[in-house]
mmCIF file of C-alpha atoms and ligand atoms in Angstrom:
data_model
loop_
_atom_site.group_PDB
_atom_site.id
_atom_site.type_symbol
_atom_site.label_atom_id
_atom_site.label_comp_id
_atom_site.label_asym_id
_atom_site.label_seq_id
_atom_site.Cartn_x
_atom_site.Cartn_y
_atom_site.Cartn_z
ATOM 1 C CA MET R 1 -11.094 -0.426 28.711
ATOM 2 C CA SER R 2 -8.642 2.306 27.817
ATOM 3 C CA LYS R 3 -9.391 5.870 28.815
ATOM 4 C CA VAL R 4 -9.891 8.363 25.952
ATOM 5 C CA THR R 5 -9.152 12.010 26.766
ATOM 6 C CA GLN R 6 -9.840 14.881 24.412
ATOM 7 C CA ILE R 7 -7.760 17.842 25.542
ATOM 8 C CA SER R 8 -9.868 20.786 24.468
ATOM 9 C CA HIS R 9 -7.731 23.555 25.962
ATOM 10 C CA PRO R 10 -8.335 26.878 24.141
ATOM 11 C CA LEU R 11 -4.656 27.177 23.165
ATOM 12 C CA ILE R 12 -4.718 23.707 21.607
ATOM 13 C CA LEU R 13 -7.984 24.414 19.755
ATOM 14 C CA HIS R 14 -6.585 27.701 18.427
ATOM 15 C CA LYS R 15 -3.329 26.167 17.211
ATOM 16 C CA LEU R 16 -5.125 23.164 15.692
ATOM 17 C CA ALA R 17 -7.230 25.509 13.548
ATOM 18 C CA PHE R 18 -4.058 26.852 11.909
ATOM 19 C CA ILE R 19 -2.508 23.372 11.643
ATOM 20 C CA ARG R 20 -5.618 22.216 9.741
ATOM 21 C CA ASP R 21 -5.598 25.227 7.377
ATOM 22 C CA LYS R 22 -4.251 24.167 3.970
ATOM 23 C CA ASN R 23 -2.661 27.610 3.548
ATOM 24 C CA THR R 24 -0.329 27.081 6.525
ATOM 25 C CA GLY R 25 3.180 26.437 5.183
ATOM 26 C CA ALA R 26 5.708 23.840 6.375
ATOM 27 C CA LYS R 27 7.611 26.198 8.732
ATOM 28 C CA ASP R 28 4.508 27.336 10.633
ATOM 29 C CA PHE R 29 3.028 23.827 10.498
ATOM 30 C CA ARG R 30 6.166 22.360 12.152
ATOM 31 C CA GLU R 31 6.231 25.046 14.846
ATOM 32 C CA LEU R 32 2.538 24.623 15.633
ATOM 33 C CA VAL R 33 2.771 20.817 15.831
ATOM 34 C CA GLU R 34 5.674 21.173 18.278
ATOM 35 C CA GLU R 35 3.730 23.693 20.385
ATOM 36 C CA VAL R 36 0.609 21.532 20.558
ATOM 37 C CA ALA R 37 2.722 18.506 21.499
ATOM 38 C CA MET R 38 4.226 20.521 24.356
ATOM 39 C CA LEU R 39 0.782 21.570 25.595
ATOM 40 C CA MET R 40 -0.456 17.983 25.366
ATOM 41 C CA ALA R 41 2.572 16.752 27.367
ATOM 42 C CA TYR R 42 1.293 18.834 30.290
ATOM 43 C CA GLU R 43 -2.015 16.923 30.357
ATOM 44 C CA VAL R 44 -0.565 13.505 29.565
ATOM 45 C CA THR R 45 1.801 13.707 32.546
ATOM 46 C CA ARG R 46 -0.889 14.893 34.976
ATOM 47 C CA ASP R 47 -0.921 11.598 36.910
ATOM 48 C CA LEU R 48 2.848 11.134 37.287
ATOM 49 C CA GLN R 49 3.859 10.016 40.767
ATOM 50 C CA THR R 50 5.555 12.463 43.089
ATOM 51 C CA GLU R 51 7.454 12.063 46.338
ATOM 52 C CA GLU R 52 8.285 14.470 49.119
ATOM 53 C CA ILE R 53 11.859 15.677 49.623
ATOM 54 C CA GLU R 54 13.342 18.141 52.047
ATOM 55 C CA ILE R 55 15.138 21.180 50.663
ATOM 56 C CA GLU R 56 16.460 24.388 52.146
ATOM 57 C CA THR R 57 15.270 27.697 50.722
ATOM 58 C CA PRO R 58 17.235 30.877 51.586
ATOM 59 C CA ILE R 59 14.668 31.294 54.376
ATOM 60 C CA CYS R 60 14.121 27.861 55.968
ATOM 61 C CA VAL R 61 13.960 24.103 55.540
ATOM 62 C CA THR R 62 10.793 22.896 53.821
ATOM 63 C CA LYS R 63 9.252 19.842 52.184
ATOM 64 C CA CYS R 64 8.602 19.856 48.401
ATOM 65 C CA LYS R 65 7.223 17.372 45.900
ATOM 66 C CA VAL R 66 9.369 16.104 43.028
ATOM 67 C CA LEU R 67 8.778 13.458 40.359
ATOM 68 C CA SER R 68 9.380 9.913 41.500
ATOM 69 C CA GLY R 69 8.788 6.483 40.058
ATOM 70 C CA LYS R 70 9.548 5.219 36.630
ATOM 71 C CA LYS R 71 11.544 6.857 33.905
ATOM 72 C CA MET R 72 9.903 7.815 30.625
ATOM 73 C CA ALA R 73 10.393 7.167 26.927
ATOM 74 C CA ILE R 74 8.901 9.062 24.005
ATOM 75 C CA VAL R 75 8.392 6.934 20.895
ATOM 76 C CA PRO R 76 7.431 8.711 17.658
ATOM 77 C CA ILE R 77 5.975 6.728 14.772
ATOM 78 C CA LEU R 78 8.065 7.819 11.771
ATOM 79 C CA ARG R 79 7.897 10.027 9.955
ATOM 80 C CA ALA R 80 5.202 12.375 11.171
ATOM 81 C CA GLY R 81 5.609 11.499 14.854
ATOM 82 C CA LEU R 82 9.025 13.188 14.754
ATOM 83 C CA GLY R 83 7.218 16.533 14.633
ATOM 84 C CA MET R 84 5.939 15.994 18.183
ATOM 85 C CA VAL R 85 9.190 14.880 19.867
ATOM 86 C CA ASP R 86 10.831 18.237 20.612
ATOM 87 C CA GLY R 87 7.611 19.655 22.084
ATOM 88 C CA MET R 88 7.305 16.656 24.408
ATOM 89 C CA LEU R 89 10.999 16.858 25.370
ATOM 90 C CA LYS R 90 10.582 20.512 26.377
ATOM 91 C CA LEU R 91 8.439 19.358 29.312
ATOM 92 C CA ILE R 92 10.001 15.907 29.835
ATOM 93 C CA PRO R 93 13.695 16.556 29.073
ATOM 94 C CA ALA R 94 14.983 13.422 30.840
ATOM 95 C CA ALA R 95 12.937 11.083 28.637
ATOM 96 C CA LYS R 96 14.752 8.763 26.253
ATOM 97 C CA VAL R 97 13.550 8.610 22.646
ATOM 98 C CA GLY R 98 12.853 5.439 20.655
ATOM 99 C CA HIS R 99 11.836 5.340 16.986
ATOM 100 C CA ILE R 100 9.398 3.077 15.163
ATOM 101 C CA GLY R 101 9.249 3.382 11.369
ATOM 102 C CA LEU R 102 5.900 2.494 9.812
ATOM 103 C CA TYR R 103 4.225 3.697 6.657
ATOM 104 C CA ARG R 104 0.730 3.022 5.382
ATOM 105 C CA ASP R 105 0.583 1.150 2.102
ATOM 106 C CA GLU R 106 -1.459 3.522 -0.073
ATOM 107 C CA GLU R 107 -3.499 0.688 -1.632
ATOM 108 C CA THR R 108 -4.217 -1.579 1.320
ATOM 109 C CA LEU R 109 -3.887 1.096 4.074
ATOM 110 C CA GLN R 110 -2.000 -1.588 6.053
ATOM 111 C CA PRO R 111 1.065 -0.432 8.042
ATOM 112 C CA VAL R 112 4.476 -1.640 6.836
ATOM 113 C CA GLU R 113 7.316 -1.706 9.394
ATOM 114 C CA TYR R 114 10.763 -0.523 8.268
ATOM 115 C CA PHE R 115 12.613 0.585 11.425
ATOM 116 C CA CYS R 116 12.659 0.008 15.163
ATOM 117 C CA LYS R 117 15.241 1.346 17.612
ATOM 118 C CA LEU R 118 14.206 1.581 21.253
ATOM 119 C CA PRO R 119 16.002 2.411 24.510
ATOM 120 C CA GLN R 120 17.522 -0.810 25.937
ATOM 121 C CA ASP R 121 15.605 -0.429 29.182
ATOM 122 C CA ILE R 122 12.245 0.207 27.477
ATOM 123 C CA SER R 123 10.546 -2.387 29.732
ATOM 124 C CA GLU R 124 11.342 -0.214 32.773
ATOM 125 C CA ARG R 125 9.989 3.025 31.300
ATOM 126 C CA ASP R 126 6.578 4.618 30.966
ATOM 127 C CA VAL R 127 6.146 4.989 27.204
ATOM 128 C CA ILE R 128 4.411 7.819 25.342
ATOM 129 C CA VAL R 129 3.790 6.939 21.676
ATOM 130 C CA VAL R 130 3.358 10.064 19.539
ATOM 131 C CA ASP R 131 1.898 10.446 16.048
ATOM 132 C CA PRO R 132 -0.095 13.456 14.799
ATOM 133 C CA MET R 133 -2.736 11.230 13.143
ATOM 134 C CA LEU R 134 -4.787 8.211 14.258
ATOM 135 C CA ALA R 135 -6.781 7.236 11.145
ATOM 136 C CA THR R 136 -7.581 3.519 10.629
ATOM 137 C CA GLY R 137 -5.552 2.857 13.774
ATOM 138 C CA GLY R 138 -3.391 0.241 12.020
ATOM 139 C CA SER R 139 -0.084 2.080 12.497
ATOM 140 C CA ALA R 140 -0.629 2.894 16.177
ATOM 141 C CA ALA R 141 -1.932 -0.598 17.012
ATOM 142 C CA ASP R 142 1.086 -2.222 15.306
ATOM 143 C CA ALA R 143 3.563 0.155 16.977
ATOM 144 C CA ILE R 144 2.077 -0.660 20.389
ATOM 145 C CA THR R 145 2.215 -4.410 19.659
ATOM 146 C CA LEU R 146 5.886 -4.020 18.754
ATOM 147 C CA LEU R 147 6.570 -2.122 21.980
ATOM 148 C CA LYS R 148 4.835 -4.780 24.039
ATOM 149 C CA LYS R 149 6.933 -7.498 22.323
ATOM 150 C CA ARG R 150 10.027 -5.579 23.497
ATOM 151 C CA GLY R 151 8.700 -5.616 27.061
ATOM 152 C CA ALA R 152 7.011 -2.201 27.384
ATOM 153 C CA LYS R 153 4.097 -2.363 29.820
ATOM 154 C CA ASN R 154 2.836 1.090 30.612
ATOM 155 C CA ILE R 155 2.035 2.731 27.269
ATOM 156 C CA ARG R 156 -0.056 5.779 26.341
ATOM 157 C CA LEU R 157 -0.842 7.136 22.898
ATOM 158 C CA VAL R 158 -0.882 10.865 22.051
ATOM 159 C CA CYS R 159 -2.187 12.175 18.714
ATOM 160 C CA LEU R 160 -3.208 15.625 17.521
ATOM 161 C CA ILE R 161 -6.204 14.381 15.518
ATOM 162 C CA SER R 162 -8.023 11.052 15.595
ATOM 163 C CA ALA R 163 -10.921 9.339 13.837
ATOM 164 C CA PRO R 164 -13.523 7.259 15.712
ATOM 165 C CA GLU R 165 -12.598 4.242 13.537
ATOM 166 C CA GLY R 166 -8.974 4.336 14.720
ATOM 167 C CA ILE R 167 -9.878 4.812 18.371
ATOM 168 C CA LYS R 168 -12.020 1.644 18.204
ATOM 169 C CA VAL R 169 -9.227 -0.378 16.579
ATOM 170 C CA VAL R 170 -6.643 0.619 19.211
ATOM 171 C CA GLN R 171 -9.102 0.140 22.068
ATOM 172 C CA GLU R 172 -9.937 -3.375 20.893
ATOM 173 C CA ALA R 173 -6.301 -4.369 20.301
ATOM 174 C CA HIS R 174 -4.884 -2.630 23.385
ATOM 175 C CA PRO R 175 -7.526 -2.003 26.065
ATOM 176 C CA ASP R 176 -4.731 -1.191 28.550
ATOM 177 C CA VAL R 177 -3.472 1.829 26.559
ATOM 178 C CA ASP R 178 -4.891 5.258 27.440
ATOM 179 C CA MET R 179 -5.247 7.726 24.564
ATOM 180 C CA TYR R 180 -5.023 11.521 24.418
ATOM 181 C CA PHE R 181 -6.204 13.632 21.482
ATOM 182 C CA GLY R 182 -6.391 17.296 20.584
ATOM 183 C CA ALA R 183 -9.464 16.511 18.474
ATOM 184 C CA ILE R 184 -11.704 13.588 17.615
ATOM 185 C CA ASP R 185 -12.885 14.216 14.053
ATOM 186 C CA GLU R 186 -15.946 12.954 12.151
ATOM 187 C CA ARG R 187 -14.777 9.996 10.065
ATOM 188 C CA LEU R 188 -12.402 8.627 7.437
ATOM 189 C CA ASN R 189 -12.915 9.218 3.708
ATOM 190 C CA GLU R 190 -12.591 6.539 0.993
ATOM 191 C CA GLN R 191 -8.795 7.054 0.865
ATOM 192 C CA GLY R 192 -8.460 6.574 4.618
ATOM 193 C CA TYR R 193 -7.855 10.282 5.325
ATOM 194 C CA ILE R 194 -9.378 11.887 8.389
ATOM 195 C CA VAL R 195 -12.291 14.272 7.681
ATOM 196 C CA PRO R 196 -11.902 17.207 8.177
ATOM 197 C CA GLY R 197 -8.366 16.341 9.393
ATOM 198 C CA LEU R 198 -5.304 18.193 8.151
ATOM 199 C CA GLY R 199 -4.298 16.173 5.082
ATOM 200 C CA ASP R 200 -1.078 14.153 5.053
ATOM 201 C CA ALA R 201 0.839 15.043 8.219
ATOM 202 C CA GLY R 202 4.211 13.682 7.029
ATOM 203 C CA ASP R 203 4.058 15.521 3.715
ATOM 204 C CA ARG R 204 3.026 18.776 5.380
ATOM 205 C CA LEU R 205 5.796 18.526 8.012
ATOM 206 C CA PHE R 206 8.564 17.676 5.586
ATOM 207 C CA GLY R 207 7.301 19.384 2.423
ATOM 208 C CA THR R 208 7.376 16.158 0.404
ATOM 209 C CA LYS R 209 4.296 16.904 -1.715
HETATM 210 C C1 PRP Y 301 0.475 8.655 8.757
HETATM 211 C C2 PRP Y 301 0.388 9.092 10.206
HETATM 212 C C3 PRP Y 301 0.215 7.779 10.924
HETATM 213 C C4 PRP Y 301 -0.607 6.982 9.951
HETATM 214 C C5 PRP Y 301 -2.026 6.977 10.423
HETATM 215 O O1 PRP Y 301 1.721 8.187 8.458
HETATM 216 O O2 PRP Y 301 1.494 9.819 10.621
HETATM 217 O O3 PRP Y 301 1.427 7.111 11.225
HETATM 218 O O4 PRP Y 301 -0.513 7.648 8.687
HETATM 219 O O5 PRP Y 301 -2.800 6.152 9.616
HETATM 220 P P1 PRP Y 301 -3.480 4.825 10.150
HETATM 221 O O6 PRP Y 301 -4.054 5.140 11.500
HETATM 222 O O7 PRP Y 301 -4.517 4.542 9.113
HETATM 223 O O8 PRP Y 301 -2.434 3.746 10.225
HETATM 224 P P2 PRP Y 301 2.107 7.683 6.969
HETATM 225 O O9 PRP Y 301 1.843 6.225 6.831
HETATM 226 O O10 PRP Y 301 1.477 8.587 5.958
HETATM 227 O O11 PRP Y 301 3.696 7.825 6.945
HETATM 228 P P3 PRP Y 301 4.594 9.158 7.090
HETATM 229 O O12 PRP Y 301 4.478 9.631 8.507
HETATM 230 O O13 PRP Y 301 5.967 8.639 6.759
HETATM 231 O O14 PRP Y 301 4.107 10.168 6.097
HETATM 232 N N1 URA Y 302 -2.339 9.900 7.696
HETATM 233 C C1 URA Y 302 -2.304 11.249 7.566
HETATM 234 O O1 URA Y 302 -1.218 11.847 7.534
HETATM 235 N N2 URA Y 302 -3.470 11.912 7.485
HETATM 236 C C2 URA Y 302 -4.659 11.302 7.530
HETATM 237 O O2 URA Y 302 -5.699 11.972 7.459
HETATM 238 C C3 URA Y 302 -4.681 9.895 7.653
HETATM 239 C C4 URA Y 302 -3.502 9.222 7.747
#
């Protein structure tokens, strides 16, 4: 069963409060989403493998640990996932970035795929899927299925805010995928929005409503 981690660091909680506030405008919203993504990257990479190397300081020779093992890829689910990419790249600058375009049909709430461009060597990389919102879970579950079809094996999902309904859907479809959230909210409303949530993440990031 996948591991679910809620990262309740005070800085993340503080920034999430302003992200949720309907009076926060697009500029601040974008900056805050990027900052929270950067803070979450710290926790999500906690178990990366390290190896010992020998270096020479100005004083003496010593052994230090550096990252080893597989390379990484960050895969945002378009559009709103784009808001988390730069924050993640600040801490993982060598990662490659793939893009998966999905939108939720407003009537059926089912995800519709419209774009997929991934690094050629995606099967050799540890993949971090990013999307600010996990609501019904349809978009994330489909994006992960698509990644697996392209050969990705080690996948984790990072979202700012999730609903219990979506967590269950992803866990059932992909029990091998660990998930990281800034918050796990109460529930979905009749329109499939997270309550209390933050509204429509894509529209708030890009000012489209
Ligand atoms: C939002 C969000 C997720 C999806 C979550 O995207 O960014 O991708 O909804 O909902 P789900 O868990 O019920 O699938 P949306 O479809 O609004 O597209 P956008 O990012 O282009 O605005
Ligand atoms: N997508 C969003 O952007 N917000 C929600 O609350 C649910 C899905």
